[in-house]
mmCIF file of C-alpha atoms in Angstrom:
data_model
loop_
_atom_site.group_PDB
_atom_site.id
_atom_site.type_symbol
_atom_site.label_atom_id
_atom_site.label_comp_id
_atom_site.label_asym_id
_atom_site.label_seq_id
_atom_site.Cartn_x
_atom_site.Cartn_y
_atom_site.Cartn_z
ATOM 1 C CA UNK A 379 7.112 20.311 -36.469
ATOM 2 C CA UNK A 380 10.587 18.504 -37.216
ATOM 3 C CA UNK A 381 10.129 14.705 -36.810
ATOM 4 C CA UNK A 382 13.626 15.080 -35.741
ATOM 5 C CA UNK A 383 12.654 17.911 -32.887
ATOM 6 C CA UNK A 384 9.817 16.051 -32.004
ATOM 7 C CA UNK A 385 11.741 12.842 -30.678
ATOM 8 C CA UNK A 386 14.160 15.023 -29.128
ATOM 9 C CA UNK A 387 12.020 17.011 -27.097
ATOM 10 C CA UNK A 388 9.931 13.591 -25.867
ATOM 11 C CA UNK A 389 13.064 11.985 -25.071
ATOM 12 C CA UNK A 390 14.340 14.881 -22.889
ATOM 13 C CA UNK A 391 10.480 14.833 -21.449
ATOM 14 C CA UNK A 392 10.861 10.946 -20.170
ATOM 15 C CA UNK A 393 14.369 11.402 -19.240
ATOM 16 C CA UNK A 394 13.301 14.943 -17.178
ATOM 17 C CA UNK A 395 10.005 12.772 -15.647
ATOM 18 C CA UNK A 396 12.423 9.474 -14.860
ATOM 19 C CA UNK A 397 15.243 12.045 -13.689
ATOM 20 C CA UNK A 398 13.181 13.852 -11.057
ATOM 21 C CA UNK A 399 11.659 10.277 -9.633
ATOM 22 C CA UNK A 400 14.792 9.386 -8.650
ATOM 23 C CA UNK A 401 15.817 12.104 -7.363
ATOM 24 C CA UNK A 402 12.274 12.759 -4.554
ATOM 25 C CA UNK A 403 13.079 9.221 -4.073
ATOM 26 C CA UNK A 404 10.402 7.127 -5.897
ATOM 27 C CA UNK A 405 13.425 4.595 -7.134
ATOM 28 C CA UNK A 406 14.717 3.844 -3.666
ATOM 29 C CA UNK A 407 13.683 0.388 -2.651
ATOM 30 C CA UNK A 408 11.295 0.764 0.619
ATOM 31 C CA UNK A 409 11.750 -2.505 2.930
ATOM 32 C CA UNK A 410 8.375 -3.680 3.798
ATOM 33 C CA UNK A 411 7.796 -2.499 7.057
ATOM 34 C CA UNK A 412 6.503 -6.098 9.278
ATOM 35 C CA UNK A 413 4.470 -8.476 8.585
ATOM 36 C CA UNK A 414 1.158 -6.542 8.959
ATOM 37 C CA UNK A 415 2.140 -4.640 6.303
ATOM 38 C CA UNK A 416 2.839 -7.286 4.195
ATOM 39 C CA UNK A 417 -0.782 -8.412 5.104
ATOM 40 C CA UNK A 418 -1.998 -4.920 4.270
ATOM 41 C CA UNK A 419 -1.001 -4.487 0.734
ATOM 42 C CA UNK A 420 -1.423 -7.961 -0.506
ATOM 43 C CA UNK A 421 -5.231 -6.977 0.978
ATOM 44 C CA UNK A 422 -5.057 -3.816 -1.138
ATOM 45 C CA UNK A 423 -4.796 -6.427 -4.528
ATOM 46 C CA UNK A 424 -6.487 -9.371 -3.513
ATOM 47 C CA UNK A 425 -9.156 -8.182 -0.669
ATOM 48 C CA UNK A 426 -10.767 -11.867 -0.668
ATOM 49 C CA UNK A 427 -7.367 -13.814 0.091
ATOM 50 C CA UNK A 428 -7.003 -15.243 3.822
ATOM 51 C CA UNK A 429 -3.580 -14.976 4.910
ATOM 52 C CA UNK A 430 -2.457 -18.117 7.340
ATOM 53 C CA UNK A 431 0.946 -17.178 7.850
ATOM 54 C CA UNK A 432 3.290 -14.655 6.625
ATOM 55 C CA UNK A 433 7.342 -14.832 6.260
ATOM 56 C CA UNK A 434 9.748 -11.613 5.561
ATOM 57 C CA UNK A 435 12.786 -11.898 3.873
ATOM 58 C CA UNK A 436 15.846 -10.670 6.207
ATOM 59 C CA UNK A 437 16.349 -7.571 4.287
ATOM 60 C CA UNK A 438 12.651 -6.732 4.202
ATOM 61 C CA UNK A 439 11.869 -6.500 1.027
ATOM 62 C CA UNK A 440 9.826 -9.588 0.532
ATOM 63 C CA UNK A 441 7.582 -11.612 1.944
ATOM 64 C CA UNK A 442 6.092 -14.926 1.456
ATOM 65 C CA UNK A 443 2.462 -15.808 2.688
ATOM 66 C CA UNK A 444 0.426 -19.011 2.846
ATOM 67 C CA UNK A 445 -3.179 -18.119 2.188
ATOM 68 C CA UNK A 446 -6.230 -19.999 2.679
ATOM 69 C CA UNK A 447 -7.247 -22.516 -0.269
ATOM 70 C CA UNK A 448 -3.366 -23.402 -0.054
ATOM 71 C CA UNK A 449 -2.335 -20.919 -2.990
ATOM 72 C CA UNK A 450 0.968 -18.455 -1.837
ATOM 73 C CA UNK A 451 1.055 -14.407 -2.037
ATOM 74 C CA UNK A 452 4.105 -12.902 -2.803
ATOM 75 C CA UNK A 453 4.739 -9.186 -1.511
ATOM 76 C CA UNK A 454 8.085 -7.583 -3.275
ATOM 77 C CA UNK A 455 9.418 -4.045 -3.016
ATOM 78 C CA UNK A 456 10.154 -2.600 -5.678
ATOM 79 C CA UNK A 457 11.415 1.137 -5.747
ATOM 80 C CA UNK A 458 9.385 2.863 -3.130
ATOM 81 C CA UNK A 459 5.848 0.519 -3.850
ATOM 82 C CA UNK A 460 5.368 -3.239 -3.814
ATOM 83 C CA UNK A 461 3.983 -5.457 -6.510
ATOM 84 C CA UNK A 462 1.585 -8.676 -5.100
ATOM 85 C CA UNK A 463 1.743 -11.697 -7.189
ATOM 86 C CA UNK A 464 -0.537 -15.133 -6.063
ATOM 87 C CA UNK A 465 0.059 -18.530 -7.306
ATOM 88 C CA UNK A 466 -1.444 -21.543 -7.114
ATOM 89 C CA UNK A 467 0.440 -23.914 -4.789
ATOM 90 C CA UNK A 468 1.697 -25.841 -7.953
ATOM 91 C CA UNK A 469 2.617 -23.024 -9.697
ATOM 92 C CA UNK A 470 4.680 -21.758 -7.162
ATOM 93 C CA UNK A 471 6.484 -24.994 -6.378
ATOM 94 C CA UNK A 472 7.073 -25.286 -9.702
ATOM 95 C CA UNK A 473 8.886 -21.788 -9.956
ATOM 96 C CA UNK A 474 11.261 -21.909 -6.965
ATOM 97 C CA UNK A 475 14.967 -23.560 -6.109
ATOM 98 C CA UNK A 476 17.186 -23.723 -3.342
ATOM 99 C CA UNK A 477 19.956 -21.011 -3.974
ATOM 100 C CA UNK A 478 22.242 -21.652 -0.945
ATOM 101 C CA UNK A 479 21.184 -22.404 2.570
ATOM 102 C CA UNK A 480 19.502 -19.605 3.656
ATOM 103 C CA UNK A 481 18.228 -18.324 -0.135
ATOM 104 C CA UNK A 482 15.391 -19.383 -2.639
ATOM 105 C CA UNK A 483 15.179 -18.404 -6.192
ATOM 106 C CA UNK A 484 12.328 -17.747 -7.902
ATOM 107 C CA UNK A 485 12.067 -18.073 -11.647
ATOM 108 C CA UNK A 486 7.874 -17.016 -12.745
ATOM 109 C CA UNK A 487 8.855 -16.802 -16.244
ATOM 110 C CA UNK A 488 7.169 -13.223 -15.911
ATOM 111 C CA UNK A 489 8.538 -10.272 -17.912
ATOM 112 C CA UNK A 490 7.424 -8.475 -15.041
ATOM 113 C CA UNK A 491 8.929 -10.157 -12.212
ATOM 114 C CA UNK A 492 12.245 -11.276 -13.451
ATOM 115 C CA UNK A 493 14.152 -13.830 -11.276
ATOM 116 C CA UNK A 494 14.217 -13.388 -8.133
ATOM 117 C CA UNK A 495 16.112 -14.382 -4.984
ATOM 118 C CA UNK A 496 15.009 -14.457 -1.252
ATOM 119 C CA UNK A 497 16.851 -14.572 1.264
ATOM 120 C CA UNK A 498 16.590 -15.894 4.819
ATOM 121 C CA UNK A 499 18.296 -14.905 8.406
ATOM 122 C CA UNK A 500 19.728 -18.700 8.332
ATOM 123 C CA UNK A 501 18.845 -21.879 7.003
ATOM 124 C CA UNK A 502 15.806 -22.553 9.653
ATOM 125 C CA UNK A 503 14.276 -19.707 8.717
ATOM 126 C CA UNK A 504 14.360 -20.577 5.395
ATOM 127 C CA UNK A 505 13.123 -24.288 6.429
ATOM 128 C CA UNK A 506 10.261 -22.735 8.471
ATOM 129 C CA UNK A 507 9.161 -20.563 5.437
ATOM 130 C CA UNK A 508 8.773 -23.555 3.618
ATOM 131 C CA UNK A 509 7.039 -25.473 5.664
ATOM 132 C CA UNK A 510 4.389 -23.018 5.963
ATOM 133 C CA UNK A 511 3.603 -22.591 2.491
ATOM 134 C CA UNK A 512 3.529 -26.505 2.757
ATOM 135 C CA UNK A 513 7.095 -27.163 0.899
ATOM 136 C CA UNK A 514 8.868 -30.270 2.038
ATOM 137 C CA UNK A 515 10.976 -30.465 -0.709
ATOM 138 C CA UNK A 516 12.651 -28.142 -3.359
ATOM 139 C CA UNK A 517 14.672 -28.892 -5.984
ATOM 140 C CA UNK A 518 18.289 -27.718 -5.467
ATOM 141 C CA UNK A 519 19.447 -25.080 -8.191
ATOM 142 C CA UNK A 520 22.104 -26.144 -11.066
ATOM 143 C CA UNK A 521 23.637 -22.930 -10.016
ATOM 144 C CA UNK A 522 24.488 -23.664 -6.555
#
């Protein structure tokens, strides 16, 4: 076979696969339901991780959640699944600024997980959210 006709018909193959995905659905973002079913599918990755305390984002489609040992879960919908990331407590501090008053950015450094911003209902929610993952103070973004 044609190098030529080969690429071709793998390219239209992809494009056909990504194509019909989107179109049943599987690219619109789901909101994470509440925060049991945050809980829930962090549990699915990480069956051994305690979760303390859990806070959504006020669209829904993250949450934040304090675990036991101090480290942090992160729960983030992406199409119509969610990825789980954990971090040590360091790590995590290390990876987040204030955005505005109600938002947080979060910059892993992941290919996976580019930046990210979460936002609040208002700035006490955002306050309460990081005091339960034991945050008194965050460094302000140079973008703000």
């Amino acid at each position: 076979m044609n190098l030529l006709v080969l690429v071709a018909v793998v390219g239209f193959g992809i494009g056909l696969i990504v194509l019909l995905v989107h179109l049943t659905g599987g690219s619109r973002p789901t909101p994470i339901d509440d925060k049991g079913a945050a809980r829930d599918r962090f549990a699915e990755d990480y069956p051994d991780a305690g979760v303390r305390h859990c806070v959504l984002s006020a669209d829904g489609f993250d949450a934040l959640l304090a675990l036991e040992g101090g480290d942090v879960g992160l729960v983030h919908a992406v199409g119509s699944k969610a990825l789980t990331r954990r971090y040590t407590h360091a790590e995590f501090a290390a990876t987040i600024e204030l955005q505005d008053s109600r938002s947080i950015l979060l910059r892993t450094g992941e290919m996976t997980l580019p930046p990210l911003t979460i936002r609040f209902a208002d700035t006490e929610a955002r306050a309460e959210a990081m005091a339960a993952l034991g945050l008194s103070v965050v460094p302000v973004s140079k973008a703000a």
